[in-house]
mmCIF file of C-alpha atoms and ligand atoms in Angstrom:
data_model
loop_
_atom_site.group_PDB
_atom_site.id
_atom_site.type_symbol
_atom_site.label_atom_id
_atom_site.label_comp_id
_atom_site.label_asym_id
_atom_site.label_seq_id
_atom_site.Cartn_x
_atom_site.Cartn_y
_atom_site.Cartn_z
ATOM 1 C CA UNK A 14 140.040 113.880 116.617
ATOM 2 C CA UNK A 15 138.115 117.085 116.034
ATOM 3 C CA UNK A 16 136.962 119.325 118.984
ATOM 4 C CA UNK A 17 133.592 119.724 120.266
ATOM 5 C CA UNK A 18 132.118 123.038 119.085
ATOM 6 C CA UNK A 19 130.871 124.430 122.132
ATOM 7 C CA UNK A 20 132.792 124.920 125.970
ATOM 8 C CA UNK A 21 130.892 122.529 127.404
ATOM 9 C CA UNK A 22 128.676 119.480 126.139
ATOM 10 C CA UNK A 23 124.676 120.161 126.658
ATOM 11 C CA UNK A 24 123.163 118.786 129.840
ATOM 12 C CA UNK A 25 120.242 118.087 127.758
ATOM 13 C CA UNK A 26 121.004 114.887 124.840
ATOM 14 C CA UNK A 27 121.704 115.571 121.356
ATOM 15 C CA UNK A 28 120.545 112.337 120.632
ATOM 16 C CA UNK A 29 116.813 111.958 122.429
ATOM 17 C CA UNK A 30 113.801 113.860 122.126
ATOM 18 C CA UNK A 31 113.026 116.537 119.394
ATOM 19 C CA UNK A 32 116.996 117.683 119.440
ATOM 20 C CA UNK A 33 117.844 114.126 118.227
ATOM 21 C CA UNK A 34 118.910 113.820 114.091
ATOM 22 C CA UNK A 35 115.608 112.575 112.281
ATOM 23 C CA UNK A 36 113.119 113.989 114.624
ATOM 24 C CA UNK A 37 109.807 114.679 113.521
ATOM 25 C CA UNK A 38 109.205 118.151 112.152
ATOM 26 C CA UNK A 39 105.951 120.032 111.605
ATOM 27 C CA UNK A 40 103.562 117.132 112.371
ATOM 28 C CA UNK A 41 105.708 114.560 110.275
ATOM 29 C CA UNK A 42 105.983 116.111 107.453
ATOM 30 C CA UNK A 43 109.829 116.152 107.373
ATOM 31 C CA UNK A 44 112.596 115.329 109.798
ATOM 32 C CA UNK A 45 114.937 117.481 111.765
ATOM 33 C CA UNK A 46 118.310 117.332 109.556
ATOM 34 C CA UNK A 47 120.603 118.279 112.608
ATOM 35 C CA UNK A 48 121.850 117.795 116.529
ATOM 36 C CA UNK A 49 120.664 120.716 118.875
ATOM 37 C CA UNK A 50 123.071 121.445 121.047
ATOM 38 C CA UNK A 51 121.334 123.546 123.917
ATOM 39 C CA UNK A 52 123.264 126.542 124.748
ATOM 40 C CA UNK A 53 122.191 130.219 125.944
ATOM 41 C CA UNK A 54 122.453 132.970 123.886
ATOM 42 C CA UNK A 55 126.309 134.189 123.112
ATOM 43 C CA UNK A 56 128.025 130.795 123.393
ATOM 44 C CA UNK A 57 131.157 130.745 121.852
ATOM 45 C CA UNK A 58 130.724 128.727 118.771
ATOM 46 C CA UNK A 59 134.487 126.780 117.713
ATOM 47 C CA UNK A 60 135.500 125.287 114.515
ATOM 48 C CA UNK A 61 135.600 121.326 114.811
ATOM 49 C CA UNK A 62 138.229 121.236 112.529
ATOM 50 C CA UNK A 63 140.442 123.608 110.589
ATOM 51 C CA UNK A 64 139.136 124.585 107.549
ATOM 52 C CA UNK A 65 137.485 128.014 105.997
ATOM 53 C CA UNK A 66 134.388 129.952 106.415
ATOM 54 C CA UNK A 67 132.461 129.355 103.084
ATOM 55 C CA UNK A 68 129.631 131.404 103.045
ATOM 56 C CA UNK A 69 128.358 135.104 104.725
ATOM 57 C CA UNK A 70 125.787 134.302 107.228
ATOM 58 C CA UNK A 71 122.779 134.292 106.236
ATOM 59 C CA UNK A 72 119.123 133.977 107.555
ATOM 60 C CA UNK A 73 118.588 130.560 109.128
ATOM 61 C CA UNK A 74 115.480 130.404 111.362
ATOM 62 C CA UNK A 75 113.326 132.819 113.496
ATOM 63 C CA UNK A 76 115.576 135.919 113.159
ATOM 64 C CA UNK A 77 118.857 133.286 113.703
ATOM 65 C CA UNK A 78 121.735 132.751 111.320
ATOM 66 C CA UNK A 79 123.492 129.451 109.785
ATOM 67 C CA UNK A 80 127.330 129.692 107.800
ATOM 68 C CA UNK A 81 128.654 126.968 106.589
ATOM 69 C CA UNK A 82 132.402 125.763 107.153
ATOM 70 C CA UNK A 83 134.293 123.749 104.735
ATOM 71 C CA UNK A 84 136.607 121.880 106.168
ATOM 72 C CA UNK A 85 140.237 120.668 105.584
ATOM 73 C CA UNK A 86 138.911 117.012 105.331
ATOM 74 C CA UNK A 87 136.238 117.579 102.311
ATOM 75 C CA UNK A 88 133.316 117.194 105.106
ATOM 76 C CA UNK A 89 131.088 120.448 105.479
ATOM 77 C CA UNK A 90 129.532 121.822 108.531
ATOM 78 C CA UNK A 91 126.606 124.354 108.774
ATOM 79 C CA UNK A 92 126.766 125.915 112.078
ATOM 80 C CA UNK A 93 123.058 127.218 112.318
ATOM 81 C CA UNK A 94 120.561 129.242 114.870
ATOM 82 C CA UNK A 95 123.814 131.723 115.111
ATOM 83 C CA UNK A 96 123.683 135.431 116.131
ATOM 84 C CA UNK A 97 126.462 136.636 114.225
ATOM 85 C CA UNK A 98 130.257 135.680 113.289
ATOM 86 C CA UNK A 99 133.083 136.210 115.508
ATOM 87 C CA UNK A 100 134.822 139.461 114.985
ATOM 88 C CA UNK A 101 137.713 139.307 112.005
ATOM 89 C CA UNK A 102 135.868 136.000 110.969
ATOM 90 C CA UNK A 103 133.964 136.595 107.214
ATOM 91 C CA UNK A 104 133.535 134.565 104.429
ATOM 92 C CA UNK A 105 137.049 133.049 102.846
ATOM 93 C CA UNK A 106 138.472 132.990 106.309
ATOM 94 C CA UNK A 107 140.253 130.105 107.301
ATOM 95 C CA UNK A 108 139.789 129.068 110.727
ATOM 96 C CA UNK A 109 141.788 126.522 112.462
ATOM 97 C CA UNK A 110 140.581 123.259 114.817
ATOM 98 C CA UNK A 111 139.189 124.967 118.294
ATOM 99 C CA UNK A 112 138.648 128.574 116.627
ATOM 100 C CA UNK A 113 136.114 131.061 117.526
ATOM 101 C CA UNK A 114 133.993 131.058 114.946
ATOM 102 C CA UNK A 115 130.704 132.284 116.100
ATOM 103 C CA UNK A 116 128.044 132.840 118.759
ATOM 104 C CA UNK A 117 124.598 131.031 119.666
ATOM 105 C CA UNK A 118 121.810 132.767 118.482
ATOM 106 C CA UNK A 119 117.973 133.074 120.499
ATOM 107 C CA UNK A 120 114.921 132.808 118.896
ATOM 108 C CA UNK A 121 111.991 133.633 120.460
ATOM 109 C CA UNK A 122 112.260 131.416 123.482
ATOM 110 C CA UNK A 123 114.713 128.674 123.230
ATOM 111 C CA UNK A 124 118.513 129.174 122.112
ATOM 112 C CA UNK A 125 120.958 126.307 121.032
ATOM 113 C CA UNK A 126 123.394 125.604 118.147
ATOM 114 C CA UNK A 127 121.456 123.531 115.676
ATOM 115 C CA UNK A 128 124.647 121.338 113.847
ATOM 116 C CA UNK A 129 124.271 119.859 110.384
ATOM 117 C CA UNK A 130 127.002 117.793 108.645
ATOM 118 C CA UNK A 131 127.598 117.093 105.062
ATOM 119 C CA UNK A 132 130.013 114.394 103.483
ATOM 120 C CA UNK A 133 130.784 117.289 100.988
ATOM 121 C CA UNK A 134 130.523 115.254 97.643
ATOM 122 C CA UNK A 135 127.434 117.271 96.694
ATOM 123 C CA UNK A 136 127.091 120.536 95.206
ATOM 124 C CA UNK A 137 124.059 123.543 95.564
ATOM 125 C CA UNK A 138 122.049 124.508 98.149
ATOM 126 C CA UNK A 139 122.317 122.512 101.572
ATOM 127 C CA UNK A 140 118.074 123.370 102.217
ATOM 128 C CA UNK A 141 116.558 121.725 99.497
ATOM 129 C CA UNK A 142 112.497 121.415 100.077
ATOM 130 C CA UNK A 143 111.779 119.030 97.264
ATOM 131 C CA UNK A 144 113.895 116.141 99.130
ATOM 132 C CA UNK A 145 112.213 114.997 101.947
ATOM 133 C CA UNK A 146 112.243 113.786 104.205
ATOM 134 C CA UNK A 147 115.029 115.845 105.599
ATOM 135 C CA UNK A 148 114.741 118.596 102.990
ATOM 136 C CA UNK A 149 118.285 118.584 102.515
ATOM 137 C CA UNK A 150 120.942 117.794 100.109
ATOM 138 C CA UNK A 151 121.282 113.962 99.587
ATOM 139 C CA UNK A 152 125.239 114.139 101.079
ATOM 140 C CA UNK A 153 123.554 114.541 104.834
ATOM 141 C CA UNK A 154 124.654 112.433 107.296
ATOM 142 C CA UNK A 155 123.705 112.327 110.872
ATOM 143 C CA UNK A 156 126.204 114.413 112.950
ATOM 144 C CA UNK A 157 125.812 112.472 116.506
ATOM 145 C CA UNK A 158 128.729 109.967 116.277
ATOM 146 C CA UNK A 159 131.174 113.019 114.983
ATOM 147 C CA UNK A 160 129.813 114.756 117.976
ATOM 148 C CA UNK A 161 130.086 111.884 120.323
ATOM 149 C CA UNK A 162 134.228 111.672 119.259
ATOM 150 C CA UNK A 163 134.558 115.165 119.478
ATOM 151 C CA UNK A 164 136.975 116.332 122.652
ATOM 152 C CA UNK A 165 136.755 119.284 124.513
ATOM 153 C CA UNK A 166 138.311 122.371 123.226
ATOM 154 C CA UNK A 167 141.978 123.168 125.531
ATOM 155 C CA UNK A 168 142.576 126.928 125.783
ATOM 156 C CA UNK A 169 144.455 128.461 123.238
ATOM 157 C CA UNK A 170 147.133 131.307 122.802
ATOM 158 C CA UNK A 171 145.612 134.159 121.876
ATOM 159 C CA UNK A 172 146.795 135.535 118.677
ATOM 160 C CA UNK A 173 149.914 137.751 119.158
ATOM 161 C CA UNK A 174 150.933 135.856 122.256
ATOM 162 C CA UNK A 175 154.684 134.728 121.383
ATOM 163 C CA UNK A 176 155.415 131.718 123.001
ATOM 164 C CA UNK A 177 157.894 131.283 125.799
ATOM 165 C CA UNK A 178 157.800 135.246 125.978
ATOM 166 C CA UNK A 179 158.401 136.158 129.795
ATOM 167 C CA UNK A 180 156.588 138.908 130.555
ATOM 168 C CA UNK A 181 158.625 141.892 131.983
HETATM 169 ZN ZN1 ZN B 227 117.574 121.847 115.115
#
């Protein structure tokens, strides 16, 4: 079971409204190719499954970032509306399942984590504006039952932390 990539899950549905996959976009014209998952600004960001950072970030959206994460299963995530990596995370790192990966970015009013999910058979660039109506590469899939069978992230060791040790 992978692990839900935020602390907490949005009080605000993933699946209604404008945050919903398939949403209409700029008056119709295309449809919202993600989940947004409402967050503030700084949320810890986690990887829903082990695998490794793929790409730098790069610009996403309104001064926000998106990085996609390959992971061990073939499937490919693009965390997106980010405001940076977490530190010693970079491209070629691998990450494992409940990670810190990142941190919720803010545009100019609202901030969330914007969650895109790939089956991972294609290849090129995930944004592609001549495929509507999503505008994305044709191995999309709609990321709300992953998300639904997600559980919540259990606190982890942090790194260096033998286990057992008792402290003097
Ligand atoms: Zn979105």
């Amino acid at each position: 079971m992978a692990t839900f990539p935020l602390p907490f899950r949005p009080t605000l549905s993933y699946k209604t409204g404008g945050r919903r996959f398939g949403a209409n976009r700029d008056e119709g014209n295309r449809k919202h190719a993600g989940c947004d998952l409402i967050a503030p600004r700084g949320t810890e960001i986690y990887a829903v499954e082990g695998g490794v950072v793929e790409t730098k970030p790069y610009l996403f959206y309104r001064g926000t970032y998106a990085v996609e994460f390959r992971l061990d299963s073939g499937k490919l995530v693009r965390y997106c509306e980010i405001e940076k990596l977490a530190s010693g995370i970079t491209k070629g790192s691998p990450v494992s399942e409940g990670g810190l990966i990142a941190y919720v970015g803010k545009m100019y009013v609202s901030s969330m984590l914007h969650f895109e999910l790939y089956e991972g058979s294609g290849s090129g660039p995930l944004t592609v504006r001549s495929n509507p109506p999503y505008q994305r590469r044709s191995d999309l899939i709609d990321p709300a039952d992953y998300l639904d069978g997600c559980k919540m992230r259990t606190y982890q060791q942090p790194t260096g932390c033998i286990r057992g040790q008792i402290p003097a």
